[in-house]
Amino acid sequence: MSAAGTARETPAEVVARLRAAFRTGRTRDLSWRTDQLTRLRALLTERGDALAEALHADLGKSRKEAYRTEIDFTVREIDHTLERLAGWLEPEPAPVPAVLAGATAHTVQDPLGVVLVIAPWNYPVQLLLAPVAGALAAGNTVVAKPSELAPATSAALARLLPEYLDGDTLTVVEGGVPETTALLAERFDHIFYTGNGTVGRIVMAAAAKHLTPVTLELGGKSPAFVDRDTDLKTVAARLVSGKFLNTGQTCVAPDYVLTDPETAPALTDALAAAVEEQFGTDASQSPEYGRIVNERHFDRLVGLLDSGRTVTGGAHDRDTKYIAPTVLADVAPDSPVMQEEIFGPVLPVLTVDGLDEAIGFINDRDKPLALYAFTESPGVRERLLAETSSGGVGMGLPLAHLTVSDLPFGGVGESGMGNYHGRYSLETFSHRKAVLDTPLG
């Protein structure tokens, strides 16, 4: 356990200290909030290279990818918040009925108190610090729990955060299941968890004992529908970029592709060409292609490689945790690769007779975190939006909706509950308090 300015503390002591700091009222001040966000920004800009080195050690991420998807991403989120926070915190007036003539009503954003943020290993900087930024912007104190499965990044964050931020209002707790379990036994005012549904259920059960609200950012099998008569070279390039970023270890990566039988052969050829164009003939030699996080996930992914005909890829090396960018064709709906979220560099292509069957296929499964569509038809877009349910939708470009700070990011059903980014982070980590002021005279 790491705590700024303290000896080793129990979870109960950490929470009590942070709650005492919250009760002083200093975190409510706009100046405190902006100061903490500015300090967090400085950590990212001044110590970004140390974080990039840790990300390379844990996941084989290139410096370019580390900055683009984690460090700079979080800086932009902080800048967006800093620019608008004062306006977001302005009381919002509400009309009152005639029977209360003379009274005024408004709402204010009230900080919740002590917030727990539990981050995953796949984007261990962004997915810890972006929620932390939202919690600080809302005026809370924070326990930040980085993922033990990205140990170099966890250690770097535990070392750097106390150097930059107010140690009485933010504490980093490192560790694995025992430490997380001990934390979850404490009473928090909000728990923000990013990860898988299995652990999400454990988090929610623990929170229920204290009636603590939760945000669950989970995942699922995010489909991509490719309509006939699209520019397959462009489609393939964008699918490959989205799917194989971070070696496929992205919660909103396209998990599988649906297209019609006539389009599928040309699409799979285009995907193979796009893989070679982006990563070369041997992706293991590409400086922009990472590695699987650990042997357990490597073994799981290798077990999925026989789920269809290999169009490209399939090579793997356990010693270096390398799996080539792989595209599978002739994949059956009941094959192993379709039974779970892939979370790795394997892209299955399935065929459906048309849009009706594609919509039915998607709706027969758990609601995904994202749905992607490549089509020139306004009617197809409208039907996919109206007749399917997902956390978010990307038309023509995977993953990009995450970069729009004015859009909420979150899941629905099995893919999660609650959302964040931009103003939605403030809403998540605040209580919108109703105020009615009625004159006595």
Coordinates of N, CA and C in Angstrom, one line a residue, residues 224-386:
A224 N -19.1 -5.2 -35.5 CA -18.9 -4.2 -36.6 C -19.7 -4.8 -37.8
F225 N -20.6 -4.0 -38.3 CA -21.4 -4.4 -39.5 C -20.8 -3.7 -40.7
V226 N -20.5 -4.5 -41.7 CA -19.9 -3.9 -43.0 C -21.0 -4.2 -44.0
D227 N -21.5 -3.1 -44.5 CA -22.6 -3.2 -45.6 C -21.9 -3.5 -46.9
R228 N -22.7 -4.0 -47.8 CA -22.2 -4.2 -49.2 C -22.0 -2.9 -49.9
D229 N -21.2 -2.9 -50.9 CA -20.9 -1.7 -51.7 C -20.3 -0.5 -50.9
T230 N -19.4 -0.9 -49.9 CA -18.6 0.1 -49.2 C -17.2 0.0 -49.8
D231 N -16.4 1.1 -49.5 CA -15.0 1.1 -49.9 C -14.2 0.2 -48.9
L232 N -14.0 -1.0 -49.4 CA -13.5 -2.0 -48.5 C -12.0 -1.8 -48.0
K233 N -11.3 -1.1 -48.9 CA -9.9 -0.7 -48.5 C -9.9 0.2 -47.3
T234 N -10.8 1.2 -47.4 CA -10.9 2.2 -46.2 C -11.4 1.5 -45.0
V235 N -12.5 0.7 -45.2 CA -13.1 -0.1 -44.1 C -12.1 -1.0 -43.4
A236 N -11.3 -1.7 -44.2 CA -10.3 -2.6 -43.6 C -9.2 -1.9 -42.9
A237 N -8.7 -0.8 -43.4 CA -7.7 0.0 -42.7 C -8.2 0.5 -41.4
R238 N -9.4 0.9 -41.3 CA -10.0 1.5 -40.1 C -10.3 0.3 -39.1
L239 N -10.7 -0.8 -39.6 CA -11.0 -1.9 -38.7 C -9.6 -2.4 -38.1
V240 N -8.6 -2.5 -38.9 CA -7.3 -3.0 -38.4 C -6.7 -2.0 -37.4
S241 N -6.8 -0.7 -37.7 CA -6.3 0.2 -36.7 C -7.0 0.1 -35.4
G242 N -8.4 0.0 -35.4 CA -9.1 -0.1 -34.2 C -9.0 -1.4 -33.5
K243 N -9.0 -2.5 -34.2 CA -8.9 -3.8 -33.6 C -7.5 -4.1 -33.0
F244 N -6.5 -3.8 -33.7 CA -5.1 -4.2 -33.2 C -4.4 -3.2 -32.4
L245 N -5.0 -2.0 -32.2 CA -4.4 -1.1 -31.2 C -4.2 -1.8 -29.9
N246 N -3.1 -1.6 -29.2 CA -2.8 -2.2 -27.9 C -3.0 -3.7 -28.0
T247 N -2.7 -4.3 -29.2 CA -2.7 -5.7 -29.5 C -4.1 -6.3 -29.2
G248 N -5.1 -5.5 -29.5 CA -6.5 -6.0 -29.4 C -7.0 -5.9 -28.0
Q249 N -6.2 -5.5 -27.0 CA -6.6 -5.5 -25.6 C -7.3 -4.1 -25.3
T250 N -8.4 -3.9 -25.9 CA -9.2 -2.7 -25.8 C -10.6 -3.0 -25.6
C251 N -11.3 -2.4 -24.6 CA -12.6 -2.8 -24.3 C -13.6 -2.5 -25.4
V252 N -13.3 -1.4 -26.2 CA -14.2 -1.0 -27.3 C -13.7 -1.5 -28.6
A253 N -12.7 -2.3 -28.7 CA -12.2 -2.8 -30.0 C -13.3 -3.6 -30.7
P254 N -13.4 -3.5 -32.0 CA -14.3 -4.3 -32.8 C -14.0 -5.8 -32.4
D255 N -15.0 -6.5 -31.9 CA -14.8 -7.9 -31.5 C -15.0 -8.9 -32.6
Y256 N -15.9 -8.6 -33.4 CA -16.2 -9.5 -34.6 C -16.9 -8.6 -35.7
V257 N -16.8 -9.2 -36.9 CA -17.3 -8.4 -38.1 C -18.5 -9.3 -38.7
L258 N -19.6 -8.6 -39.0 CA -20.7 -9.2 -39.7 C -20.8 -8.5 -41.1
T259 N -20.9 -9.4 -42.1 CA -21.1 -8.9 -43.5 C -21.8 -10.0 -44.2
D260 N -22.2 -9.7 -45.5 CA -22.9 -10.7 -46.3 C -21.9 -11.6 -47.0
P261 N -22.4 -12.8 -47.4 CA -21.5 -13.8 -48.0 C -20.7 -13.3 -49.3
E262 N -21.4 -12.4 -50.0 CA -20.7 -11.9 -51.2 C -19.6 -11.0 -50.9
T263 N -19.7 -10.2 -49.8 CA -18.7 -9.2 -49.5 C -17.6 -9.8 -48.7
A264 N -17.8 -10.9 -47.9 CA -16.8 -11.4 -47.0 C -15.5 -11.7 -47.6
P265 N -15.4 -12.4 -48.8 CA -14.1 -12.8 -49.3 C -13.2 -11.5 -49.6
A266 N -13.9 -10.5 -50.3 CA -13.1 -9.3 -50.6 C -12.7 -8.6 -49.3
L267 N -13.6 -8.6 -48.3 CA -13.3 -7.9 -47.1 C -12.1 -8.6 -46.4
T268 N -12.1 -9.9 -46.3 CA -11.0 -10.6 -45.6 C -9.7 -10.4 -46.3
D269 N -9.7 -10.3 -47.6 CA -8.5 -10.0 -48.4 C -8.0 -8.6 -48.1
A270 N -9.0 -7.7 -48.0 CA -8.6 -6.3 -47.7 C -8.0 -6.2 -46.3
L271 N -8.6 -6.9 -45.3 CA -8.1 -6.9 -44.0 C -6.7 -7.4 -43.9
A272 N -6.4 -8.5 -44.6 CA -5.0 -9.1 -44.7 C -4.0 -8.0 -45.2
A273 N -4.5 -7.4 -46.3 CA -3.6 -6.3 -46.9 C -3.4 -5.2 -45.9
A274 N -4.4 -4.8 -45.2 CA -4.3 -3.7 -44.3 C -3.4 -4.0 -43.1
V275 N -3.4 -5.3 -42.6 CA -2.5 -5.7 -41.6 C -1.1 -5.6 -42.0
E276 N -0.8 -6.0 -43.2 CA 0.6 -6.0 -43.7 C 1.0 -4.5 -43.9
E277 N 0.1 -3.7 -44.4 CA 0.4 -2.3 -44.6 C 0.7 -1.6 -43.3
Q278 N 0.0 -1.9 -42.2 CA 0.2 -1.2 -40.9 C 1.3 -1.8 -40.1
F279 N 1.6 -3.1 -40.2 CA 2.5 -3.7 -39.3 C 3.7 -4.5 -40.0
G280 N 3.7 -4.5 -41.4 CA 4.7 -5.2 -42.1 C 4.4 -6.7 -42.2
T281 N 5.3 -7.4 -42.9 CA 5.0 -8.8 -43.1 C 5.2 -9.6 -41.9
D282 N 5.9 -9.1 -40.9 CA 6.1 -9.7 -39.6 C 5.9 -8.7 -38.5
A283 N 4.7 -8.8 -37.9 CA 4.3 -7.7 -36.9 C 5.2 -7.8 -35.6
S284 N 5.9 -9.0 -35.4 CA 6.7 -9.1 -34.2 C 7.9 -8.1 -34.3
Q285 N 8.2 -7.7 -35.6 CA 9.3 -6.7 -35.8 C 8.9 -5.3 -35.8
S286 N 7.5 -5.1 -35.7 CA 7.0 -3.7 -35.8 C 7.1 -3.0 -34.4
P287 N 7.7 -1.8 -34.4 CA 7.8 -1.1 -33.1 C 6.5 -0.6 -32.6
E288 N 5.5 -0.6 -33.5 CA 4.1 -0.1 -33.1 C 3.2 -1.3 -32.7
Y289 N 3.7 -2.5 -32.6 CA 2.8 -3.6 -32.2 C 3.3 -4.2 -30.9
G290 N 2.3 -4.2 -29.9 CA 2.7 -4.6 -28.5 C 2.6 -6.1 -28.3
R291 N 2.5 -6.4 -27.0 CA 2.4 -7.8 -26.6 C 1.3 -8.1 -25.6
I292 N 0.9 -9.4 -25.5 CA -0.1 -9.8 -24.6 C 0.3 -9.6 -23.1
V293 N -0.6 -9.2 -22.2 CA -0.2 -8.8 -20.9 C 0.5 -9.9 -20.1
N294 N 0.0 -11.1 -20.2 CA 0.7 -12.2 -19.4 C 0.4 -13.5 -20.1
E295 N 1.0 -14.6 -19.5 CA 0.9 -15.9 -20.1 C -0.6 -16.5 -20.0
R296 N -1.3 -16.1 -18.9 CA -2.7 -16.7 -18.8 C -3.5 -16.2 -20.0
H297 N -3.5 -14.9 -20.3 CA -4.2 -14.3 -21.4 C -3.7 -14.8 -22.7
F298 N -2.4 -15.0 -22.8 CA -1.8 -15.5 -24.0 C -2.4 -16.9 -24.3
D299 N -2.4 -17.8 -23.3 CA -2.9 -19.2 -23.5 C -4.3 -19.2 -23.9
R300 N -5.1 -18.3 -23.2 CA -6.5 -18.2 -23.6 C -6.7 -17.8 -25.0
L301 N -6.0 -16.9 -25.5 CA -6.1 -16.4 -26.9 C -5.7 -17.4 -27.9
V302 N -4.6 -18.1 -27.6 CA -4.1 -19.1 -28.5 C -5.2 -20.2 -28.7
G303 N -5.9 -20.4 -27.6 CA -7.0 -21.4 -27.7 C -8.1 -21.0 -28.6
L304 N -8.2 -19.8 -29.0 CA -9.3 -19.3 -29.9 C -8.8 -19.3 -31.4
L305 N -7.6 -19.5 -31.7 CA -7.1 -19.4 -33.0 C -7.6 -20.4 -34.0
D306 N -8.1 -21.5 -33.5 CA -8.6 -22.5 -34.4 C -10.1 -22.4 -34.7
S307 N -10.7 -21.3 -34.4 CA -12.1 -21.1 -34.5 C -12.6 -20.8 -35.9
G308 N -11.7 -20.7 -36.8 CA -12.1 -20.4 -38.2 C -10.8 -20.6 -39.1
R309 N -11.0 -20.3 -40.4 CA -9.9 -20.4 -41.4 C -9.1 -19.1 -41.2
T310 N -7.7 -19.3 -41.1 CA -6.8 -18.2 -40.9 C -6.6 -17.5 -42.2
V311 N -7.0 -16.3 -42.3 CA -6.7 -15.5 -43.5 C -5.3 -14.8 -43.4
T312 N -5.0 -14.3 -42.2 CA -3.7 -13.8 -42.0 C -3.4 -13.9 -40.5
G313 N -2.1 -14.0 -40.2 CA -1.7 -14.1 -38.8 C -1.7 -15.6 -38.3
G314 N -1.9 -15.8 -37.0 CA -1.9 -17.1 -36.4 C -0.6 -17.4 -35.7
A315 N 0.5 -16.7 -36.1 CA 1.8 -17.0 -35.5 C 1.8 -16.5 -34.0
H316 N 2.5 -17.2 -33.2 CA 2.5 -16.8 -31.8 C 3.8 -17.4 -31.1
D317 N 4.2 -16.7 -30.0 CA 5.4 -17.1 -29.3 C 5.2 -16.8 -27.8
R318 N 5.1 -17.9 -27.0 CA 4.8 -17.7 -25.6 C 5.9 -17.0 -24.8
D319 N 7.1 -17.2 -25.2 CA 8.2 -16.6 -24.5 C 8.1 -15.1 -24.5
T320 N 7.7 -14.5 -25.6 CA 7.6 -13.1 -25.8 C 6.2 -12.6 -25.7
K321 N 5.3 -13.5 -25.5 CA 3.8 -13.2 -25.4 C 3.3 -12.4 -26.6
Y322 N 3.9 -12.9 -27.8 CA 3.5 -12.3 -29.1 C 2.4 -13.2 -29.8
I323 N 1.4 -12.5 -30.2 CA 0.4 -13.2 -31.1 C 0.2 -12.2 -32.3
A324 N 0.4 -12.8 -33.5 CA 0.3 -11.9 -34.7 C -1.1 -11.4 -34.9
P325 N -1.3 -10.3 -35.5 CA -2.6 -9.8 -35.9 C -3.3 -10.9 -36.7
T326 N -4.4 -11.4 -36.3 CA -5.0 -12.6 -36.9 C -6.4 -12.2 -37.4
V327 N -6.7 -12.6 -38.6 CA -8.1 -12.5 -39.2 C -8.6 -13.9 -39.5
L328 N -9.8 -14.2 -39.0 CA -10.4 -15.6 -39.2 C -11.6 -15.4 -40.1
A329 N -11.7 -16.3 -41.1 CA -12.9 -16.4 -41.9 C -13.7 -17.7 -41.6
D330 N -14.9 -17.8 -42.2 CA -15.7 -19.0 -42.1 C -15.9 -19.4 -40.6
V331 N -16.2 -18.4 -39.8 CA -16.3 -18.6 -38.4 C -17.8 -18.9 -38.1
A332 N -18.1 -19.9 -37.3 CA -19.4 -20.3 -36.9 C -19.8 -19.5 -35.7
P333 N -21.1 -19.2 -35.6 CA -21.6 -18.4 -34.4 C -21.4 -19.1 -33.1
D334 N -21.3 -20.5 -33.1 CA -21.1 -21.2 -31.9 C -19.6 -21.6 -31.6
S335 N -18.7 -21.0 -32.4 CA -17.3 -21.4 -32.2 C -16.7 -20.8 -31.0
P336 N -15.6 -21.3 -30.4 CA -15.0 -20.8 -29.2 C -14.8 -19.3 -29.2
V337 N -14.3 -18.7 -30.3 CA -14.0 -17.3 -30.4 C -15.2 -16.4 -30.2
M338 N -16.4 -17.0 -30.4 CA -17.7 -16.2 -30.3 C -18.3 -16.4 -28.9
Q339 N -17.7 -17.1 -28.0 CA -18.3 -17.4 -26.7 C -17.9 -16.4 -25.6
E340 N -16.9 -15.6 -25.9 CA -16.5 -14.6 -24.9 C -15.8 -13.4 -25.6
E341 N -15.7 -12.3 -24.8 CA -15.0 -11.2 -25.4 C -13.6 -11.6 -25.7
I342 N -13.1 -11.3 -26.9 CA -11.8 -11.8 -27.3 C -10.7 -11.1 -26.6
F343 N -10.7 -9.8 -26.5 CA -9.7 -9.0 -25.8 C -8.3 -9.4 -26.2
G344 N -8.1 -9.4 -27.5 CA -6.8 -9.8 -28.1 C -6.8 -9.6 -29.6
P345 N -5.7 -9.9 -30.3 CA -5.5 -9.6 -31.7 C -6.1 -10.7 -32.6
V346 N -7.3 -11.1 -32.4 CA -8.0 -12.1 -33.2 C -9.3 -11.5 -33.7
L347 N -9.5 -11.3 -35.0 CA -10.7 -10.7 -35.6 C -11.5 -11.7 -36.4
P348 N -12.6 -12.3 -35.9 CA -13.4 -13.2 -36.7 C -14.4 -12.5 -37.6
V349 N -14.6 -13.0 -38.8 CA -15.5 -12.5 -39.8 C -16.6 -13.5 -40.0
L350 N -17.9 -13.1 -39.7 CA -19.0 -14.0 -39.8 C -19.9 -13.4 -40.9
T351 N -20.7 -14.3 -41.6 CA -21.6 -13.9 -42.6 C -23.0 -14.0 -42.2
V352 N -23.8 -13.0 -42.6 CA -25.2 -12.9 -42.4 C -25.9 -12.5 -43.7
D353 N -27.1 -12.9 -43.9 CA -27.8 -12.7 -45.2 C -28.0 -11.2 -45.5
G354 N -28.1 -10.4 -44.4 CA -28.4 -9.0 -44.7 C -28.6 -8.3 -43.3
L355 N -29.1 -7.0 -43.4 CA -29.3 -6.2 -42.2 C -30.2 -6.8 -41.2
D356 N -31.3 -7.4 -41.7 CA -32.2 -8.0 -40.7 C -31.6 -9.1 -39.9
E357 N -30.8 -10.0 -40.5 CA -30.1 -11.0 -39.8 C -29.0 -10.5 -38.9
A358 N -28.4 -9.4 -39.4 CA -27.3 -8.8 -38.5 C -27.9 -8.2 -37.3
I359 N -29.0 -7.5 -37.4 CA -29.7 -6.9 -36.2 C -30.1 -8.0 -35.3
G360 N -30.7 -9.1 -35.8 CA -31.1 -10.2 -35.0 C -29.9 -10.9 -34.3
F361 N -28.8 -11.0 -35.0 CA -27.6 -11.6 -34.4 C -27.1 -10.8 -33.2
I362 N -27.1 -9.5 -33.4 CA -26.6 -8.6 -32.3 C -27.5 -8.6 -31.1
N363 N -28.8 -8.6 -31.4 CA -29.8 -8.5 -30.3 C -30.0 -9.8 -29.6
D364 N -29.5 -10.9 -30.2 CA -29.6 -12.2 -29.5 C -28.5 -12.4 -28.5
R365 N -27.6 -11.4 -28.4 CA -26.4 -11.5 -27.5 C -26.5 -10.3 -26.5
D366 N -25.6 -10.4 -25.5 CA -25.6 -9.3 -24.5 C -25.3 -7.9 -25.2
K367 N -25.9 -6.9 -24.6 CA -25.7 -5.6 -25.2 C -24.2 -5.2 -25.1
P368 N -23.6 -4.8 -26.2 CA -22.2 -4.5 -26.3 C -21.9 -3.1 -25.8
L369 N -20.6 -2.9 -25.5 CA -20.1 -1.6 -25.1 C -20.1 -0.6 -26.3
A370 N -19.9 -1.1 -27.5 CA -19.9 -0.3 -28.7 C -20.4 -1.1 -29.9
L371 N -21.0 -0.4 -30.8 CA -21.4 -1.0 -32.1 C -20.9 -0.1 -33.2
Y372 N -20.3 -0.8 -34.2 CA -19.7 0.0 -35.3 C -20.4 -0.4 -36.6
A373 N -20.5 0.5 -37.5 CA -21.1 0.3 -38.8 C -20.4 1.0 -39.9
F374 N -20.2 0.3 -41.0 CA -19.6 0.9 -42.2 C -20.7 0.8 -43.3
T375 N -21.3 1.9 -43.6 CA -22.4 1.9 -44.6 C -22.5 3.2 -45.2
E376 N -23.0 3.3 -46.5 CA -23.3 4.6 -47.1 C -24.8 4.9 -47.0
S377 N -25.5 4.0 -46.4 CA -27.0 4.1 -46.4 C -27.5 4.8 -45.2
P378 N -28.2 5.9 -45.3 CA -28.8 6.5 -44.1 C -29.9 5.6 -43.5
G379 N -30.6 4.8 -44.3 CA -31.6 3.9 -43.8 C -30.9 2.8 -42.9
V380 N -29.8 2.3 -43.3 CA -29.1 1.3 -42.5 C -28.7 1.9 -41.2
R381 N -28.1 3.1 -41.2 CA -27.7 3.8 -40.0 C -28.9 3.9 -39.1
E382 N -30.0 4.4 -39.6 CA -31.2 4.7 -38.8 C -31.7 3.4 -38.1
R383 N -31.7 2.3 -38.9 CA -32.2 1.0 -38.3 C -31.3 0.5 -37.3
L384 N -29.9 0.6 -37.5 CA -29.0 0.1 -36.5 C -29.1 0.9 -35.2
L385 N -29.3 2.2 -35.3 CA -29.5 3.1 -34.1 C -30.8 2.7 -33.4
A386 N -31.8 2.5 -34.2 CA -33.2 2.4 -33.6 C -33.4 1.0 -33.1

